[in-house]
Short mmCIF file of C-alpha atoms and ligand atoms in Angstrom, two decimals:
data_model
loop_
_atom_site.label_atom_id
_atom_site.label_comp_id
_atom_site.label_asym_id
_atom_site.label_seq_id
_atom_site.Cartn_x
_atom_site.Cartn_y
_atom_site.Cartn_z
CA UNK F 1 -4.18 0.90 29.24
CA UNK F 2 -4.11 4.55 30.09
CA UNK F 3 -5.26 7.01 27.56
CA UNK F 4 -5.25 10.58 27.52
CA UNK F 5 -7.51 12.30 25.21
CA UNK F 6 -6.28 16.18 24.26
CA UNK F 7 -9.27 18.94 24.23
CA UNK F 8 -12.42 19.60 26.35
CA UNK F 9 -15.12 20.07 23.70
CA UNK F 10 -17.92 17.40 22.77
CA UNK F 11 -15.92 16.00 20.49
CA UNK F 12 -13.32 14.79 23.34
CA UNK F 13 -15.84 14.66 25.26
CA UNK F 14 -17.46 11.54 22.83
CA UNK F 15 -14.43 10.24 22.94
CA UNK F 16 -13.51 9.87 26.32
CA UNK F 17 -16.90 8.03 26.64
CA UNK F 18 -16.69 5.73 24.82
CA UNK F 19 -12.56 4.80 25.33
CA UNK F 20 -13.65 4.33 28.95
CA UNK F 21 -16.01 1.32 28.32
CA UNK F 22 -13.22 -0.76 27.01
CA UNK F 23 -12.16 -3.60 28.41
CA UNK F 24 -8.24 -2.78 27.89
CA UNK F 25 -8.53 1.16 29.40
CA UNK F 26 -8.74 1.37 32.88
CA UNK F 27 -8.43 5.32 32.56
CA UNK F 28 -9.05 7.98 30.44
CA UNK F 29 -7.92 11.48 31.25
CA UNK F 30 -9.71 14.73 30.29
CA UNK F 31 -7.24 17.49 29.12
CA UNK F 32 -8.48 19.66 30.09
CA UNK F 33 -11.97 18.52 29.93
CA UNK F 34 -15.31 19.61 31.25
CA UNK F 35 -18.06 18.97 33.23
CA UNK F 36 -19.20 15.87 31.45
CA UNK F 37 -15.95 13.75 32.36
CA UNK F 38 -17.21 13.37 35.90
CA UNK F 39 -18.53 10.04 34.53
CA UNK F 40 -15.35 9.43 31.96
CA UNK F 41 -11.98 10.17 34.38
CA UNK F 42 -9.88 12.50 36.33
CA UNK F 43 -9.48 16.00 34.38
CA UNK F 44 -6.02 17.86 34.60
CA UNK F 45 -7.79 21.50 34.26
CA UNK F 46 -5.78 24.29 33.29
CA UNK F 47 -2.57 22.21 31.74
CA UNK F 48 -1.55 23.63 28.20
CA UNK F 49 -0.12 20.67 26.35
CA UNK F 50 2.21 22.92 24.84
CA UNK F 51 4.08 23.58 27.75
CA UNK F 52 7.52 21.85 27.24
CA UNK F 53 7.29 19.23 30.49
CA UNK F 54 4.15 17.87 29.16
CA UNK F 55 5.15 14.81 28.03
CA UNK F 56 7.22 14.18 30.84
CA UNK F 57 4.09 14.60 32.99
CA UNK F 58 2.26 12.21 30.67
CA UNK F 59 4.82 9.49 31.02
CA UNK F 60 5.23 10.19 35.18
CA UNK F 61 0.97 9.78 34.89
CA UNK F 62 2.04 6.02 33.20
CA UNK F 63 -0.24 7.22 30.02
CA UNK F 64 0.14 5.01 27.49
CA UNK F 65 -1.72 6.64 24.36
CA UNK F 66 -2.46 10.33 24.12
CA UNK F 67 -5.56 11.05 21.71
CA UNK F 68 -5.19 14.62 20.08
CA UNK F 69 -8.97 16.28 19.70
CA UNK F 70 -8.66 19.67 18.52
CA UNK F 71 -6.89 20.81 15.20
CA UNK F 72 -4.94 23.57 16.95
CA UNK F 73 -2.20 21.37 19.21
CA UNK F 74 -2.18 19.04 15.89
CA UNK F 75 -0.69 22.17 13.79
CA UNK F 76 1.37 23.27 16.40
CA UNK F 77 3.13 19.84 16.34
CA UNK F 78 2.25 18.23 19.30
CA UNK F 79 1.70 14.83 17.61
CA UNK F 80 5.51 15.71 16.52
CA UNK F 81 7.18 16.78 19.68
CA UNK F 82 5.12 13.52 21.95
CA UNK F 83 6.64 10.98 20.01
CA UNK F 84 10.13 12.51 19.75
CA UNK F 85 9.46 11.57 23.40
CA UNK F 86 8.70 7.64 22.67
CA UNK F 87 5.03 8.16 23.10
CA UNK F 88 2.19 6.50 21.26
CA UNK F 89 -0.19 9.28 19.59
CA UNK F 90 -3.41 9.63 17.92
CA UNK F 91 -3.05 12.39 15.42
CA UNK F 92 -0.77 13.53 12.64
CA UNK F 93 2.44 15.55 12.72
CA UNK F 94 2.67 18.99 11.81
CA UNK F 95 2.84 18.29 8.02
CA UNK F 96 0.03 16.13 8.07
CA UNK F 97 -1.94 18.75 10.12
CA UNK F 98 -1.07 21.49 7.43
CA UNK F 99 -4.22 20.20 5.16
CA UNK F 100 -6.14 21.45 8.13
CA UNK F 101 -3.80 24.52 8.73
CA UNK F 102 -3.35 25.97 5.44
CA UNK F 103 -6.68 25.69 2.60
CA UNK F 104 -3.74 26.52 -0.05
CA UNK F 105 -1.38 23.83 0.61
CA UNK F 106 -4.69 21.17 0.76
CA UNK F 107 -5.69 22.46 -2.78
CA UNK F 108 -2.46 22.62 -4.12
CA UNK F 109 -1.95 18.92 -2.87
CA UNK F 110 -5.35 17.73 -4.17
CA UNK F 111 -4.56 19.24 -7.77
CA UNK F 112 -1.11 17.38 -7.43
CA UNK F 113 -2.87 13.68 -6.97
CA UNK F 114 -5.88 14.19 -8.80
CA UNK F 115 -8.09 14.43 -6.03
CA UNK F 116 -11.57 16.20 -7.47
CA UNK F 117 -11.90 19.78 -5.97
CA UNK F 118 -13.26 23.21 -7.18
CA UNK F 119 -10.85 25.07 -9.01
CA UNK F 120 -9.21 28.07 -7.57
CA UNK F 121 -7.13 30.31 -7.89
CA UNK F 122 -4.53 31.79 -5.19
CA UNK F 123 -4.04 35.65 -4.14
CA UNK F 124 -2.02 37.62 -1.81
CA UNK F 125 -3.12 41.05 -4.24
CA UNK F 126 -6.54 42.76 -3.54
CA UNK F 127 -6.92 44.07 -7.08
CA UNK F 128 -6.25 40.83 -8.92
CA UNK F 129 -8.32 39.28 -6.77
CA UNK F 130 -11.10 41.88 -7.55
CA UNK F 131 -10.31 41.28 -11.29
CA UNK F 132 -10.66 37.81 -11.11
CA UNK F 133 -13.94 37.85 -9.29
CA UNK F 134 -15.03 40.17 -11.66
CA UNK F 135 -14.08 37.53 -14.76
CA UNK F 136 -16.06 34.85 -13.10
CA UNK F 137 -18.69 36.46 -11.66
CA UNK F 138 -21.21 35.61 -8.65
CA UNK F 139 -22.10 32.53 -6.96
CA UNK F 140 -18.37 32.35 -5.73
CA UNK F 141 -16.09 31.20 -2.60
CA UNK F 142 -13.43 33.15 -1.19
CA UNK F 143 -11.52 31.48 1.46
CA UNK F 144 -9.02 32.79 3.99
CA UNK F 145 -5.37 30.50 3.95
CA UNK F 146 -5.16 30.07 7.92
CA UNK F 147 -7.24 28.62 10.41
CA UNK F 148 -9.86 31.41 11.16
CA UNK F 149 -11.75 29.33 13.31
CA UNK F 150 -14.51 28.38 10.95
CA UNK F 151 -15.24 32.28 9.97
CA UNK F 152 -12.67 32.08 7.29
CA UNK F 153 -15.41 30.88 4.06
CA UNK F 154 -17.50 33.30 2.40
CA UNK F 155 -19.82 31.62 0.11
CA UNK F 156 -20.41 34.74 -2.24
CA UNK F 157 -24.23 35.32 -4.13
CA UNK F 158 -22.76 38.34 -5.40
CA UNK F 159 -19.75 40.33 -7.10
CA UNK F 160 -19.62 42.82 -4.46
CA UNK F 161 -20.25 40.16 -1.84
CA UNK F 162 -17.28 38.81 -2.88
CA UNK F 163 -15.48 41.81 -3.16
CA UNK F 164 -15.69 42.83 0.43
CA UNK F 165 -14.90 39.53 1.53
CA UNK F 166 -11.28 39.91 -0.07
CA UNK F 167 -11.36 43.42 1.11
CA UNK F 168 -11.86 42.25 4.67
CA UNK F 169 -9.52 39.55 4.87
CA UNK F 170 -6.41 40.86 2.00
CA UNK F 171 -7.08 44.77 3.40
CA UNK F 172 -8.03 45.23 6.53
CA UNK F 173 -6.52 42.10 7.52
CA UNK F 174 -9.42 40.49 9.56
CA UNK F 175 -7.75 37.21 9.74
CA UNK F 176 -4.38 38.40 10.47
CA UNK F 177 -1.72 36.20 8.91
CA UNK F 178 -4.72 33.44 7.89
CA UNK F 179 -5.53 35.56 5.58
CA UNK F 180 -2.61 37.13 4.40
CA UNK F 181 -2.98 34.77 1.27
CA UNK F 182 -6.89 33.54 -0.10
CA UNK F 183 -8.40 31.27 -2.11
CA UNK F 184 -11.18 32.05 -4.65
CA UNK F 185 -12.91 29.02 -5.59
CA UNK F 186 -15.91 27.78 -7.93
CA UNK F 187 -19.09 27.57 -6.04
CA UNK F 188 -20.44 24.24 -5.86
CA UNK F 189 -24.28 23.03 -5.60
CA UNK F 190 -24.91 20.17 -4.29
CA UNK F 191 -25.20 18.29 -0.25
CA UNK F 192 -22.37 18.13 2.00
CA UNK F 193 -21.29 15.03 3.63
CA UNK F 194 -18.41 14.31 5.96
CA UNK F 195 -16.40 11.22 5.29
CA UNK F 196 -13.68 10.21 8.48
CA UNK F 197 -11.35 7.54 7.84
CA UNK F 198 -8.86 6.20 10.56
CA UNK F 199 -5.51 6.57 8.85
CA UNK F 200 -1.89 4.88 10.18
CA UNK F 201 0.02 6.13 7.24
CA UNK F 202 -0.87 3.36 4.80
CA UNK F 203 -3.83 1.65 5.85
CA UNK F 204 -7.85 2.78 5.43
CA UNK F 205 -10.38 2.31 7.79
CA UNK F 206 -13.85 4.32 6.97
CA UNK F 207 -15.95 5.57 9.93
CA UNK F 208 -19.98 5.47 8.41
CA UNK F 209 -20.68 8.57 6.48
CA UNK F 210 -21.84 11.84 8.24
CA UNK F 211 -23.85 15.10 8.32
CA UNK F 212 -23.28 17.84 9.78
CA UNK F 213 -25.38 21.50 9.85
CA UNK F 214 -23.52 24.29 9.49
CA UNK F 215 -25.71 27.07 10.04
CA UNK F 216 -27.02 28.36 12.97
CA UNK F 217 -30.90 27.87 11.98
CA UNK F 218 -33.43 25.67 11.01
CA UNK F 219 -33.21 25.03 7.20
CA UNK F 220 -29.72 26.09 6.79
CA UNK F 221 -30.49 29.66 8.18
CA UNK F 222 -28.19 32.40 9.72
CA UNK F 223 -24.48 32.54 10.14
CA UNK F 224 -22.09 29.52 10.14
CA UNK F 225 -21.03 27.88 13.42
CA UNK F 226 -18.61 25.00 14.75
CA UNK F 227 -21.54 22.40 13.79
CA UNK F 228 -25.23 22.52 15.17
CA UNK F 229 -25.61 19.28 14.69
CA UNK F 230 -25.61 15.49 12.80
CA UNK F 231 -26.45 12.32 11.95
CA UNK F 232 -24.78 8.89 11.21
CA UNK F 233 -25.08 7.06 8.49
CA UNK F 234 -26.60 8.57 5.66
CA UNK F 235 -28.23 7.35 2.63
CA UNK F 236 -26.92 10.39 0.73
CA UNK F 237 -23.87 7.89 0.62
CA UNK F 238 -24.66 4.64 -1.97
CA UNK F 239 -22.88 1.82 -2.33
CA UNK F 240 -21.80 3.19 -5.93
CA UNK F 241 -20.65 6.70 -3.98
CA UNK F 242 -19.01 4.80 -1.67
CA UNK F 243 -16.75 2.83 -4.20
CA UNK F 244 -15.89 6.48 -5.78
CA UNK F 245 -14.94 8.54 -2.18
CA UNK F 246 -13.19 5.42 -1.76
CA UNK F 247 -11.34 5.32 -4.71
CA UNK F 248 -10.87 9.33 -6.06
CA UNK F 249 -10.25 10.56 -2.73
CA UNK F 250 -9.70 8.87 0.59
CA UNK F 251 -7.23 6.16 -1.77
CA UNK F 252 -5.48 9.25 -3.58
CA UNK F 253 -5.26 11.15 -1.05
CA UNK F 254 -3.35 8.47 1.66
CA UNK F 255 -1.22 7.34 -1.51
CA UNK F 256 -0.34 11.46 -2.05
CA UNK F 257 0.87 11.36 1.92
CA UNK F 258 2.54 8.41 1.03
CA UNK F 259 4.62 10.05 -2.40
CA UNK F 260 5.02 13.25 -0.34
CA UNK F 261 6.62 11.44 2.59
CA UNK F 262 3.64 12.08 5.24
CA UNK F 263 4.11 9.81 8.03
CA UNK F 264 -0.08 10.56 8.78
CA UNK F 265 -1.60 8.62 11.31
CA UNK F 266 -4.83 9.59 12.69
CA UNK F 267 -7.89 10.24 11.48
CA UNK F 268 -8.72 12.06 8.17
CA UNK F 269 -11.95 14.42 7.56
CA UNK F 270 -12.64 14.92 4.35
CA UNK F 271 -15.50 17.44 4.03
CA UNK F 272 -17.36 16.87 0.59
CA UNK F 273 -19.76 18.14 -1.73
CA UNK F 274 -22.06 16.13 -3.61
CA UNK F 275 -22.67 17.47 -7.02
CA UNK F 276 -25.08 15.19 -9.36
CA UNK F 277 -23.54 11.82 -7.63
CA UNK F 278 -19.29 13.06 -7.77
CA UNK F 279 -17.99 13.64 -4.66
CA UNK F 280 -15.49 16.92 -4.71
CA UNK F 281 -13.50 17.81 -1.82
CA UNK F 282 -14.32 21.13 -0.15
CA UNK F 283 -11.62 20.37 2.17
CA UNK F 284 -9.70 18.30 5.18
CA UNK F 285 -9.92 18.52 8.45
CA UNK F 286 -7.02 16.34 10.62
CA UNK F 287 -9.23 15.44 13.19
CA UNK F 288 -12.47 14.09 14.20
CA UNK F 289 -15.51 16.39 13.14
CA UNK F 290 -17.46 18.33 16.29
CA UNK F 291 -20.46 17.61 16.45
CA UNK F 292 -19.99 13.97 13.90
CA UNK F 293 -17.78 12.63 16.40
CA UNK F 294 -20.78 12.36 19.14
CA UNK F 295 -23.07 10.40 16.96
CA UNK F 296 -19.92 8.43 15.31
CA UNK F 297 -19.25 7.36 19.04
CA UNK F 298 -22.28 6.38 20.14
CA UNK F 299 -23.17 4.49 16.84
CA UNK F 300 -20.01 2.61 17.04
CA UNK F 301 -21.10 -0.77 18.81
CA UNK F 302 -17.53 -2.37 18.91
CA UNK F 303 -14.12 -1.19 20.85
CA UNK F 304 -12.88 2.31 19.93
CA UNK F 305 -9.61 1.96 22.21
CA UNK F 306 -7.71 -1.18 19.83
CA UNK F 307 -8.61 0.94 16.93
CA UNK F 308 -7.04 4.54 17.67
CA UNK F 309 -3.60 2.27 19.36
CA UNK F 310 -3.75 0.31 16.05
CA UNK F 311 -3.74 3.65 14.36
CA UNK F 312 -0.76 5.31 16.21
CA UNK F 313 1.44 1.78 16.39
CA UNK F 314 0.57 1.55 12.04
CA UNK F 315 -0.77 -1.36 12.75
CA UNK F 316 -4.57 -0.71 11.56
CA UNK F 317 -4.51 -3.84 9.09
CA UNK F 318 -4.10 -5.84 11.62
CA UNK F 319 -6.84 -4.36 13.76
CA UNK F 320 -10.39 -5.94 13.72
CA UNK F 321 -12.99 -3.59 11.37
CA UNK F 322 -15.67 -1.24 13.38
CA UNK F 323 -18.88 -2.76 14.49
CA UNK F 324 -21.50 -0.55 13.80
CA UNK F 325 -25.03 -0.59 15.31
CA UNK F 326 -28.43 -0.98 13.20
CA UNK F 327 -30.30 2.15 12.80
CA UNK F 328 -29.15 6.09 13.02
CA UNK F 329 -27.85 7.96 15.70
CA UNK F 330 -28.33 11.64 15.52
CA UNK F 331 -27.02 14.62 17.77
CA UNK F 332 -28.74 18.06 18.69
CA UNK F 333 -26.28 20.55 19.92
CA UNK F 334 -27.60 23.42 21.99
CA UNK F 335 -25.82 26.61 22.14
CA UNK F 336 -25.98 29.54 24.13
CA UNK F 337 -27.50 32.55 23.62
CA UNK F 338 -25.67 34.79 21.17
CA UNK F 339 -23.54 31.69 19.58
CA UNK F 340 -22.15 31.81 17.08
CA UNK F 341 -21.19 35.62 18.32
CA UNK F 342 -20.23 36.93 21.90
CA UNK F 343 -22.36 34.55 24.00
CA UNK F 344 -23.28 34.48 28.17
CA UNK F 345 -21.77 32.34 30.05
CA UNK F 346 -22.05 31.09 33.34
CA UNK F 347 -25.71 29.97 33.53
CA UNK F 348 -26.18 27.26 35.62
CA UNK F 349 -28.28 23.90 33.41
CA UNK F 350 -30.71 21.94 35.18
CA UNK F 351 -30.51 18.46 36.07
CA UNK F 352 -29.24 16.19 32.91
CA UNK F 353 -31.15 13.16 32.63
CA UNK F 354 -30.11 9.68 32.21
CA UNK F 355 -33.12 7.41 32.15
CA UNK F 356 -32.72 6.29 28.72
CA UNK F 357 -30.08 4.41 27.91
CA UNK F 358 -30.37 5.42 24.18
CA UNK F 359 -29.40 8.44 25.09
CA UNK F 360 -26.17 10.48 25.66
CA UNK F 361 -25.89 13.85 26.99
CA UNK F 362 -21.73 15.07 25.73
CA UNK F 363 -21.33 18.13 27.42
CA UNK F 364 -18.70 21.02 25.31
CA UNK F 365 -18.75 24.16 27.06
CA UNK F 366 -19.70 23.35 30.42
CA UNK F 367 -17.95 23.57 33.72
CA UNK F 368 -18.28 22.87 37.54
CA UNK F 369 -19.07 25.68 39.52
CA UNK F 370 -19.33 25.37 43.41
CA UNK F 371 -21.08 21.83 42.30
CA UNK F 372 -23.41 23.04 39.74
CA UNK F 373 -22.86 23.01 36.12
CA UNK F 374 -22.59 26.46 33.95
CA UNK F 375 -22.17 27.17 30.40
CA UNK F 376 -18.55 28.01 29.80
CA UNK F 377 -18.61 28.54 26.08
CA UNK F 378 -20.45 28.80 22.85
CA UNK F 379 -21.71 24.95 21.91
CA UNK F 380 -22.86 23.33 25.43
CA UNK F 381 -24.19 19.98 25.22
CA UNK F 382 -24.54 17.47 22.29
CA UNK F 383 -27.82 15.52 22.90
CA UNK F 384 -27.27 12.13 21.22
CA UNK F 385 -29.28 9.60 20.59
CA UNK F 386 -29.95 6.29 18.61
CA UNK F 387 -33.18 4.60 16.88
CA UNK F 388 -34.13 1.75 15.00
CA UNK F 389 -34.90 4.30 12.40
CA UNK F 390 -34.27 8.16 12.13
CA UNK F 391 -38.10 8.79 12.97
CA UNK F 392 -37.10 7.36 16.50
CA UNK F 393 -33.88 8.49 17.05
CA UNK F 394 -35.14 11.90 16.26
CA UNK F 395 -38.13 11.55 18.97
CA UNK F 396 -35.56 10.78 21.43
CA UNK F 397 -33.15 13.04 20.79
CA UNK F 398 -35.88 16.00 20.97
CA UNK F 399 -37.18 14.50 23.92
CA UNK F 400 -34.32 15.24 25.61
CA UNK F 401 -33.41 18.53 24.05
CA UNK F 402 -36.56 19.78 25.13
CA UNK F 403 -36.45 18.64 29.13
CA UNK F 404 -32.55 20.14 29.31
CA UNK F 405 -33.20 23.68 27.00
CA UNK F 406 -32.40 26.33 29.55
CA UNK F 407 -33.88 29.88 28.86
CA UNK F 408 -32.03 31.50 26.26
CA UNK F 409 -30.51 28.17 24.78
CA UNK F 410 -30.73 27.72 20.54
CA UNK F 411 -30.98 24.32 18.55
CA UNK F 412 -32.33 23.33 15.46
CA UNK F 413 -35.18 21.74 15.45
CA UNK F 414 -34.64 19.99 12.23
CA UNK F 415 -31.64 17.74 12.35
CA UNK F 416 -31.64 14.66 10.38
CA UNK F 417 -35.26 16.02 8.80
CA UNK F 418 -33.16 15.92 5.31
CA UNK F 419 -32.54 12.47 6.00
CA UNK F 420 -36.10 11.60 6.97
CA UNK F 421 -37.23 13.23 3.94
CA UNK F 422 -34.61 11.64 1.42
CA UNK F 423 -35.84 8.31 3.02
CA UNK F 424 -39.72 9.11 2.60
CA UNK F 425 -39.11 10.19 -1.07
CA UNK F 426 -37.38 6.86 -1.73
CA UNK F 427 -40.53 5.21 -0.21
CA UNK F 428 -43.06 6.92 -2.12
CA UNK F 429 -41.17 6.41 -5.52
P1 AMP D 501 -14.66 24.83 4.39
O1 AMP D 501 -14.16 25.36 5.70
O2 AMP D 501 -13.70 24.94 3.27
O3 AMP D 501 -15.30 23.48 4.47
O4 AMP D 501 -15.91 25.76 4.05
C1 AMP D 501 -16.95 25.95 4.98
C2 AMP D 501 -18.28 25.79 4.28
O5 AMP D 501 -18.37 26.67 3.16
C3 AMP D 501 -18.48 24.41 3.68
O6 AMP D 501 -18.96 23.50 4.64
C4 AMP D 501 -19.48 24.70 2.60
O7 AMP D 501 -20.78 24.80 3.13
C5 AMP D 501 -19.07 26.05 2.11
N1 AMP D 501 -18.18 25.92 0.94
C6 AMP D 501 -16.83 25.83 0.96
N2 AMP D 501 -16.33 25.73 -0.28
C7 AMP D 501 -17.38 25.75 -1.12
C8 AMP D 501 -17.52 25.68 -2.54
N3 AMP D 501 -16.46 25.59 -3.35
N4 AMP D 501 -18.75 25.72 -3.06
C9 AMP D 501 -19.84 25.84 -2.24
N5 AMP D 501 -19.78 25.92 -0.92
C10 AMP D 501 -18.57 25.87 -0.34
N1 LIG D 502 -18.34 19.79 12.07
C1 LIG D 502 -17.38 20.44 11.29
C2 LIG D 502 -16.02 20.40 11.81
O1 LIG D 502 -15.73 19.76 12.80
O2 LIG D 502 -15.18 21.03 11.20
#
């Protein structure tokens, strides 16, 4: 089987990986890719799937699956227009991909099925927006419609806070059309967890449970990025939690697809927040998580490649369950200087090393440059690594992180510490 997997950031990147040691692929194409697929496949650099012979080229290149990574393609109906075209894709049509491309229609849906959520209200006016902020008062979350690459949240501590957020995005139009509508939403207190369940329009299949970090610094510090890194599973997640995500949201929500005619097949990312043991959705995402999807891969012990065909055919009942390996795997991503703002690219890494076979480097925004490889963008590598126990897996990760840190390069040094911690309070008690 030929696959070709959409995107060129770790998350395709993960992917691509671990497609290629399948027994049934014989290749797997980057698209664009980036530096890291010199040990995955051939890379088609510079092709923009949108461009209207792309599928033809896909079917000329014999490609029998096409795996869509990033959200953006996924909303612009790729996943649509491919199999017009008779081929097999990962990845929901555009009105699946609306959860991830509009915050309003996702909480409008979840209120529809039941599905627990903040409440909210919706605005396209400034002042009732102000006046509404002003009625509930501070902690509160304002939230641009669109996709505003992750920049579009603004978790509120105060009135005013709040009030320049919706002056920023309803005013002077920050987000452009994103934000031409918002969201104000009860703040919730609790831990996050991301939940990603392969979906082929009727059938389940939960990945292990997920965290990711958010903010740029150690102990939830600093600005919001893309994801500075996560672990796989976690014990936030019991079996009785399980039962309820299970039940209250990844069952209502596939059965709400269902009612509502979505055809969804791919996989589903529910981002949740834990408040005093109920899980409440903060949102979806229509695609795999970045950074999640590195550990995810890498903690997955059985074949990935039957799975995501199972999942675009709708034949995932039929398709044996994931294997998952004992222990935790955990990811560090390091960043370049200046992420998550205007960052430097271009500086060459040093030599990546590959001694340990409990340990993958995914590379995001890297690229080959006269045979060397340069940062080309914000997140660079994913440094990911598995251990009987998160105590190991953390040692090796760091291990690494700390041989491969080029000058200037940011991580957190504390990923997975939350875990460690949870687990050493169980212990003692
Ligand atoms: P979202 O893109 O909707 O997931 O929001 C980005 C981040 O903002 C989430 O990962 C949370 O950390 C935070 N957030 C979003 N909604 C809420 C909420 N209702 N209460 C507290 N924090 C939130
Ligand atoms: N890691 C968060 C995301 O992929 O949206």
């Amino acid at each position: 089987m030929k696959i070709a997997v959409i995107g060129g950031g770790g998350r395709e990147h993960a992917l691509g990986w671990k497609l290629a040691q399948s027994p049934e692929v014989n290749e797997v194409i980057g698209i664009p890719g980036n530096a890291g697929w010199i040990n995955v496949g051939p890379t088609w650099p510079g092709t923009d799937p949108l461009d209207a012979d792309f599928g033809a080229r896909l079917r000329q290149a014999g490609v029998d699956l096409v795996v869509i990574g990033p959200e953006a393609p996924l909303v612009a109906g790729l996943a649509d227009t491919l199999r017009d075209e008779g081929m097999a894709v990962f990845g929901p049509g555009s009105a699946g991909a609306r959860f991830e491309g509009s915050k309003i229609v996702s909480k409008e849906f979840m209120a529809r099925h039941g599905i627990p959520t903040a409440d909210f209200a919706v605005f396209s006016d400034a002042d009732e927006a102000r006046a509404w902020v002003r009625e509930r008062g501070a902690p509160i979350v304002v939230k641009a419609d669109g996709l505003a690459a992750g920049k579009g949240v603004v978790v509120a501590s105060t009135v005013e806070e709040a009030e320049q957020a919706i002056d920023s995005m309803l005013v002077r139009r920050q987000f452009g059309d994103a934000g031409t509508r918002i969201l104000i939403e009860s703040c919730l207190e609790g831990e996050e967890v991301s939940i990603l369940a392969l979906v082929d329009g009727e059938t389940i299949v939960p990945l292990a449970p997920s965290q990711d970090h958010k903010r740029i610094g150690d102990g939830d510090t600093g600005p919001n990025t893309g994801g500075m890194g996560a672990y796989v599973p976690t014990t936030l997640v019991d079996e009785t939690l399980w039962q309820r995500i299970r039940t209250e949201v990844l069952e209502r929500t596939v059965a709400g697809f269902r009612a509502e005619n979505i055809d969804y097949r791919g996989v589903l990312y529910c981002g949740l927040m834990i408040v005093d043991g109920e899980p409440y959705v903060l949102e979806y995402n229509v695609r795999f998580g970045d950074p999640e999807c590195q550990p995810l891969m890498v903690h997955l012990a059985s074949d990935l490649a039957p799975l995501l065909m199972a999942t675009a055919d709708g034949r995932l009942s039929d398709a044996p369950e994931p294997e998952w390996h004992d222990g935790y795997t955990i990811c560090v991503v390091l960043a370049s200087e200046g992420y998550p703002g205007t960052v430097r690219t271009g500086v060459e890494l040093p030599e990546l090393p590959d001694d340990d076979p409990d340990v993958v480097i995914f590379h995001a925004g890297t690229k080959l440059d006269r045979g060397r490889i340069v940062t080309a963008g914000g997140r660079v590598l994913g440094v990911t690594a598995r251990g009987a126990d998160i105590e190991t897996a953390r040692a090796r990760a760091y291990g690494v992180v700390e041989r491969v840190a080029w000058p200037g390069a940011q991580y957190r040094t504390d990923i997975a510490l939350r875990e460690l911690r949870r687990q050493r309070g169980h212990t003692a008690t």
